[in-house]
Tab-separated table of C-alpha atoms and ligand atoms in Angstrom:
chain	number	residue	atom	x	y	z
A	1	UNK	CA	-12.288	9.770	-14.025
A	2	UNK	CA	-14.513	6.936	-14.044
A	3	UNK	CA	-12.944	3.787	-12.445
A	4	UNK	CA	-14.189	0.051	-11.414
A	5	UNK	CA	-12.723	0.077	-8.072
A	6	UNK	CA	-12.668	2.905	-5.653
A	7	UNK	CA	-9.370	4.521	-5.829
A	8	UNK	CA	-7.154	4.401	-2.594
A	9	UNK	CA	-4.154	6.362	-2.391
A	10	UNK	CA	-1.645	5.787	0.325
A	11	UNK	CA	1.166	7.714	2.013
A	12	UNK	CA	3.945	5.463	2.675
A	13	UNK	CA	6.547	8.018	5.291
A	14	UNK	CA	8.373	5.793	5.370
A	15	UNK	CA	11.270	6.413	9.126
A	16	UNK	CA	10.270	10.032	8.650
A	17	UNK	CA	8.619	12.973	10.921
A	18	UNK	CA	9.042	13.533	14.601
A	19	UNK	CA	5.750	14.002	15.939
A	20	UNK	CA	5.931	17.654	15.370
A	21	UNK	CA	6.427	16.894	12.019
A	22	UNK	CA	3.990	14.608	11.436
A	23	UNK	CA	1.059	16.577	12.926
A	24	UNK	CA	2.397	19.565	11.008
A	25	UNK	CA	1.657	17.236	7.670
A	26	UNK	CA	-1.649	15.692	8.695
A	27	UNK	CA	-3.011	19.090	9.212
A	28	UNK	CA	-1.797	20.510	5.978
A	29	UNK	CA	-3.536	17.430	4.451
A	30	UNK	CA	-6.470	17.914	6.576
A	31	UNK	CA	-6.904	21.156	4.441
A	32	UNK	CA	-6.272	20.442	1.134
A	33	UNK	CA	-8.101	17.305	1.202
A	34	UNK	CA	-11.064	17.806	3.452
A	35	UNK	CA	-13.663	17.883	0.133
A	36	UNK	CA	-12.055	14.529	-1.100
A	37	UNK	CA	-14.772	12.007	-1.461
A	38	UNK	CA	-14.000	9.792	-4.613
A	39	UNK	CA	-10.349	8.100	-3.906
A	40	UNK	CA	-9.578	6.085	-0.307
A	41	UNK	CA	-7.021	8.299	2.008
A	42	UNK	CA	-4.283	6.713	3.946
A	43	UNK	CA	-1.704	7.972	5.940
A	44	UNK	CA	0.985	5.283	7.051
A	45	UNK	CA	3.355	7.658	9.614
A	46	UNK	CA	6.260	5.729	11.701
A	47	UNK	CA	5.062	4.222	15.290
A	48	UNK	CA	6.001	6.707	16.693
A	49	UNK	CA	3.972	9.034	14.941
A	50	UNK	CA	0.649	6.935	14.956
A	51	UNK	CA	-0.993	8.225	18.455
A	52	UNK	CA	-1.004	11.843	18.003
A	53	UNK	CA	-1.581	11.660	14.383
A	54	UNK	CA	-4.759	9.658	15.098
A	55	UNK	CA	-6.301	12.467	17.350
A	56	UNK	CA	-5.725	14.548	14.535
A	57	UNK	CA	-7.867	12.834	11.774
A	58	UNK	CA	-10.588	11.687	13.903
A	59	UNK	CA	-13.045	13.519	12.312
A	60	UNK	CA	-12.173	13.436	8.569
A	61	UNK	CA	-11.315	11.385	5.631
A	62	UNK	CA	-8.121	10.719	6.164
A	63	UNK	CA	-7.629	7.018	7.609
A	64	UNK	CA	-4.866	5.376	9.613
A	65	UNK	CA	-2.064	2.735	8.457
A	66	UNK	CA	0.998	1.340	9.918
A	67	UNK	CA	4.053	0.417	7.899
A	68	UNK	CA	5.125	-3.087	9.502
A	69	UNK	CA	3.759	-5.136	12.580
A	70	UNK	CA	4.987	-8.830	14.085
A	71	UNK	CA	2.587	-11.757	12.936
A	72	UNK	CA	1.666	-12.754	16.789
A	73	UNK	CA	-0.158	-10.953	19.175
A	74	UNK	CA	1.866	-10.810	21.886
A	75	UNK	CA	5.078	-12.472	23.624
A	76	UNK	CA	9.217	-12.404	23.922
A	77	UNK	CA	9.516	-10.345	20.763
A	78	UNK	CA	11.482	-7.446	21.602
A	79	UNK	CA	11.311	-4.510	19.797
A	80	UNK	CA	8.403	-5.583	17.726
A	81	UNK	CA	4.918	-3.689	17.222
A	82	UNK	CA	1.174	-6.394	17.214
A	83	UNK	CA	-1.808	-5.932	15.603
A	84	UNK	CA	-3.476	-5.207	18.799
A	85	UNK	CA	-1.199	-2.287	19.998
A	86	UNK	CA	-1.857	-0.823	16.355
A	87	UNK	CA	-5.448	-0.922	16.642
A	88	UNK	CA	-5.555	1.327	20.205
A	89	UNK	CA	-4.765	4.166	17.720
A	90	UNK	CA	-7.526	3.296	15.071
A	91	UNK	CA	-4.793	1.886	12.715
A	92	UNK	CA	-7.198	0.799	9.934
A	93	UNK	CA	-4.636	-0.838	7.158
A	94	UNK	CA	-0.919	-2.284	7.501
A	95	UNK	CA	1.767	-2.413	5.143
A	96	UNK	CA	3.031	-5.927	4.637
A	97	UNK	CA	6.257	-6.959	2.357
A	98	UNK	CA	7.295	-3.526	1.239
A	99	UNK	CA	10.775	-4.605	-0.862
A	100	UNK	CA	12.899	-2.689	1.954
A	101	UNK	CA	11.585	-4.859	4.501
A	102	UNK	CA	11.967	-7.935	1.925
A	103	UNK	CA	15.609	-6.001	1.477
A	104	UNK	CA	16.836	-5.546	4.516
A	105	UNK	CA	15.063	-7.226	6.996
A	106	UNK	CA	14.996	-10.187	4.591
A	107	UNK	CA	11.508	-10.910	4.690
A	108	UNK	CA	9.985	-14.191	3.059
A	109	UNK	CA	6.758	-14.335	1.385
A	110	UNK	CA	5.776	-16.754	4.139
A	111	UNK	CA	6.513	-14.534	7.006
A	112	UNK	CA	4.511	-11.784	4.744
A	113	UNK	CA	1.668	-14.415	4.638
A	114	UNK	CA	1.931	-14.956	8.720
A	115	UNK	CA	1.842	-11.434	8.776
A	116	UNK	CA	-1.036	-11.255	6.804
A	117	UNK	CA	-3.199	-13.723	8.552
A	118	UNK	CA	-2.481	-11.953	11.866
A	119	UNK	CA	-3.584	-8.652	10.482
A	120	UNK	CA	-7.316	-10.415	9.558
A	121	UNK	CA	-7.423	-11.727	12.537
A	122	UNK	CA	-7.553	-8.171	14.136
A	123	UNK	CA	-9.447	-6.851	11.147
A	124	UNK	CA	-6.744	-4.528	9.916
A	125	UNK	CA	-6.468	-4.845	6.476
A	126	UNK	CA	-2.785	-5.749	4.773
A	127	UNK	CA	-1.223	-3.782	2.060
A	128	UNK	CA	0.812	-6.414	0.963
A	129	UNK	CA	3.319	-5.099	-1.450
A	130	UNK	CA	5.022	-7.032	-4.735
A	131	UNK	CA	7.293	-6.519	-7.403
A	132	UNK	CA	9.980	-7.406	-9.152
A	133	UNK	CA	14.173	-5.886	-9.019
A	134	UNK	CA	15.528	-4.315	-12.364
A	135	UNK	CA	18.026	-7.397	-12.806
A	136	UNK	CA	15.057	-9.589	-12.550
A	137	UNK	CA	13.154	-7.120	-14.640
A	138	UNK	CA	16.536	-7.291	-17.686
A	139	UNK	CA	16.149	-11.301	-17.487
A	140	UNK	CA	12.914	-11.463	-18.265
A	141	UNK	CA	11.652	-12.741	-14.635
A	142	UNK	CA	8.951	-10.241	-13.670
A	143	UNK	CA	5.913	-12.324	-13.938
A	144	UNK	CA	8.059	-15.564	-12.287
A	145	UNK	CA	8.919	-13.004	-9.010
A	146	UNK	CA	5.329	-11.695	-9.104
A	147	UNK	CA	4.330	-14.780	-9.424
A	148	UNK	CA	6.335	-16.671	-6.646
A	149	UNK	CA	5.086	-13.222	-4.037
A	150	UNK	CA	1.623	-13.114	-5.255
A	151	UNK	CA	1.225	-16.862	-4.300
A	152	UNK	CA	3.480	-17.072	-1.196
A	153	UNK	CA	2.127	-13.629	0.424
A	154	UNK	CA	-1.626	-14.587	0.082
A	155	UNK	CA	-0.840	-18.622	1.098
A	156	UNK	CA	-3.805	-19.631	2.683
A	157	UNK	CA	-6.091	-16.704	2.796
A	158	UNK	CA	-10.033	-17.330	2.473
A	159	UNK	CA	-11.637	-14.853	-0.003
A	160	UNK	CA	-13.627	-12.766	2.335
A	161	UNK	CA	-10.193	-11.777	3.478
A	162	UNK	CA	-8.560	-11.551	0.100
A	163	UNK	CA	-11.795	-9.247	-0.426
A	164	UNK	CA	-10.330	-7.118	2.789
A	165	UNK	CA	-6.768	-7.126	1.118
A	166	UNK	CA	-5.181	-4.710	-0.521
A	167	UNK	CA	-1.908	-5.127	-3.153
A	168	UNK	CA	0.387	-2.582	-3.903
A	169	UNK	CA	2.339	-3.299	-7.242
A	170	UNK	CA	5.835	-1.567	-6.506
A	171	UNK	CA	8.982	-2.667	-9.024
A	172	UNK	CA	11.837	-2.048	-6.356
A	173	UNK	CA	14.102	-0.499	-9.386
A	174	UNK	CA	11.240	2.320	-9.430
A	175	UNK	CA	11.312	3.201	-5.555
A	176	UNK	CA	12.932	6.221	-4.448
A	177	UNK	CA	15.187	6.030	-7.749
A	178	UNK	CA	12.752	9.044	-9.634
A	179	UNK	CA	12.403	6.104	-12.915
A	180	UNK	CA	8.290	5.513	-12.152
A	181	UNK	CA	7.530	2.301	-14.336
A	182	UNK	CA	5.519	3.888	-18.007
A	183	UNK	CA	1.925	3.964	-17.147
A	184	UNK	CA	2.040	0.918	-19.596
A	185	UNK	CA	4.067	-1.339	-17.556
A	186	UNK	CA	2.226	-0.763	-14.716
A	187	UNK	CA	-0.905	-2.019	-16.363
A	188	UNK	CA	0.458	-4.828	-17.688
A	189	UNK	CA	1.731	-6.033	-14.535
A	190	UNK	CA	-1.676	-5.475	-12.832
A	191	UNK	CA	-3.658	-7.204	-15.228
A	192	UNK	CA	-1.012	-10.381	-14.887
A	193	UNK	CA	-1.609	-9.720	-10.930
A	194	UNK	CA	-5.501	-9.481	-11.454
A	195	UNK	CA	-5.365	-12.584	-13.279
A	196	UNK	CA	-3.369	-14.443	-10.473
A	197	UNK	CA	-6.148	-13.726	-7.964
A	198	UNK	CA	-8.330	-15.285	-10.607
A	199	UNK	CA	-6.507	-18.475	-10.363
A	200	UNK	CA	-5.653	-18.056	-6.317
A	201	UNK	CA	-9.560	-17.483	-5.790
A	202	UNK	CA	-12.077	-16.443	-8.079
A	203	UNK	CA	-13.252	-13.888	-11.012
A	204	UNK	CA	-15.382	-11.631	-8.611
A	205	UNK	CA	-12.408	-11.788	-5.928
A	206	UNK	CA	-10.055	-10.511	-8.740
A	207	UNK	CA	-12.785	-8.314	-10.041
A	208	UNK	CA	-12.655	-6.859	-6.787
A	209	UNK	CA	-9.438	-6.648	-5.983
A	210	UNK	CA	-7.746	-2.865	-5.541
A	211	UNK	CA	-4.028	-3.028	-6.942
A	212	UNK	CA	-2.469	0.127	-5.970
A	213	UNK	CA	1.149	1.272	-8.001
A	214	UNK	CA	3.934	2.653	-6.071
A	215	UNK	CA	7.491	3.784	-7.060
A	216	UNK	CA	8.095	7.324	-7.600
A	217	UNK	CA	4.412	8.266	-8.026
A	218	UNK	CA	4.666	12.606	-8.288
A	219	UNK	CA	1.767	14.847	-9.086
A	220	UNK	CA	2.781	14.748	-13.081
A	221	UNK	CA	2.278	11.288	-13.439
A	222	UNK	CA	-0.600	10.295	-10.993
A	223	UNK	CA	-3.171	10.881	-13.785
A	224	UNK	CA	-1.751	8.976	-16.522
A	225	UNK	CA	-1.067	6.181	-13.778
A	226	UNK	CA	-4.312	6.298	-12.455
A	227	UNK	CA	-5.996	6.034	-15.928
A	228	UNK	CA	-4.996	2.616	-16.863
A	229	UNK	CA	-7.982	0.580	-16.188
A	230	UNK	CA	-6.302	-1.776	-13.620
A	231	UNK	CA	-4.254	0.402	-11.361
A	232	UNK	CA	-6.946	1.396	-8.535
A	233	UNK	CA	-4.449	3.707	-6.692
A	234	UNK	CA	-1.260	4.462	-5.265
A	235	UNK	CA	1.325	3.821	-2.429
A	236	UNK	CA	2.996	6.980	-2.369
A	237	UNK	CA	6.789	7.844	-0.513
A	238	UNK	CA	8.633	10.383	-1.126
A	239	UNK	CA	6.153	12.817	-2.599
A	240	UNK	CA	3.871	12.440	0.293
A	241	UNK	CA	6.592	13.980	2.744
A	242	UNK	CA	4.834	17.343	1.905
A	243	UNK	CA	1.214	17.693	2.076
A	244	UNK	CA	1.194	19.836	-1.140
A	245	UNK	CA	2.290	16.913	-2.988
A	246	UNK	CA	0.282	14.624	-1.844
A	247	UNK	CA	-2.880	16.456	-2.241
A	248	UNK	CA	-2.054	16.887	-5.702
A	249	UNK	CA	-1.369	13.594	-6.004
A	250	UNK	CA	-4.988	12.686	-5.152
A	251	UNK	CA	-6.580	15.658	-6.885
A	252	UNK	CA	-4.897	14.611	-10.417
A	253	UNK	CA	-6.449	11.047	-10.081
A	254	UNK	CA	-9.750	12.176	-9.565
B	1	PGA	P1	8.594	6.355	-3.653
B	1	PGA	O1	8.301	5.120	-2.662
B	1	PGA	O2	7.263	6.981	-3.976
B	1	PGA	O3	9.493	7.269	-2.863
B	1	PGA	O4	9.247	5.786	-4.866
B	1	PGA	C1	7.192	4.288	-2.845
B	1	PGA	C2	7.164	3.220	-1.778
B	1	PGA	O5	8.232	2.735	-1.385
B	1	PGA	O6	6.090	2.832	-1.286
């Protein structure tokens, strides 16, 4: 299909795969995706995972993402994971704000927006996920919590680096749960995004802007998803545990 934006389709693992594992999956998607020129390819393994899988695809289309890091670059942060140690492996993108991390790790939209600004500053490029619960969903509230995130998770950024930005639309009630939002919603919510960036920076930044869906994105309803004329891809978990999936995934957007 014919799109505006460059498709860019994402798989979120989420704390899944040993190593094993996860060089078992790269290679399967090194084979069924090898031809795969039109739509973006991320994988976004555990730490863990993000040395050996980097040997791995090297030499194809497939690029590299992390699923978290710590805004600084350095320091008395135990257990945390910088922008710097990410790019030794070629780590290309970072997930920022998914709503588990906003869940359980109780991120704010200002620590998302520190996290941001360190990623530019060692030209990764954030995946900085939105969207809204199904209570807030039932009173009405999306567009106030998309909103509130959209503003408070891009604070401060210039455009050239809203221009190296991605946003993944995800409505947390549609995560994991099976219930994907109707192709509809998901449009409707982009556009509001779209028009946000519009008002954060400018018409061509918004024009520009990729706004990836996520929340139980399978093979049957990638196409219809990817259709609507403001989602420009997808931040895939569960169904990109198995490289079958995921491949088909990305061949049904095309
Ligand atoms: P899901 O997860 O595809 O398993 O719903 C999406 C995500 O959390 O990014």
């Amino acid at each position: 299909m014919l799109k505006e934006r460059k498709l860019i389709i994402a798989g979120n693992w989420k704390m899944n795969k040993t190593v094993a594992e996860a060089l078992d999956l790269v290679h399967g998607l090194k084979l069924e995706l090898a031809n795969v020129k039109e739509v973006d390819l991320v994988v976004c393994p555990p730490f863990t995972a993000l040395s050996e899988v980097s040997k791995v695809i090297l030499d194809c289309n497939i690029r590299l993402g992390a699923q978290n890091m710590h805004e600084k670059n350095g320091g008395a942060y135990t257990g945390e994971i910088s922008a710097m140690m990410l790019k030794e492996f070629s780590v290309r993108y970072v997930i920022l704000g998914h709503s588990e991390r906003r869940q359980y790790q109780k991120e704010s939209d200002a620590l998302i927006s520190a996290k941001a600004h360190g990623a530019h500053a060692s030209s990764l490029k954030p995946i900085v996920c939105v969207g809204e619960t199904l209570a807030e969903r039932e009173a009405g509230q999306t567009e106030k919590v998309l909103e509130t995130q959209v503003r408070g998770s891009l604070a401060g950024l210039s455009k050239e680096q809203m221009g190296e930005t991605i946003l993944a639309y995800e409505p947390v009630w549609a995560i994991g749960t099976g219930k994907t939002a109707t192709a509809g919603q998901a449009q409707e919510a982009h556009v509001f995004i779209r028009r946000l960036l519009a008002d954060l920076f400018d018409e061509t930044v918004a024009r520009r802007a990729r706004i990836q869906y996520g929340g139980s994105v399978k093979p049957a309803n990638a196409r219809e998803l990817m259709s609507q004329a403001d989602v420009d891809g997808a931040l895939v978990g569960g169904a990109s545990l198995e490289a079958r999936s995921f491949a088909d995934i990305v061949k049904n957007s095309i």
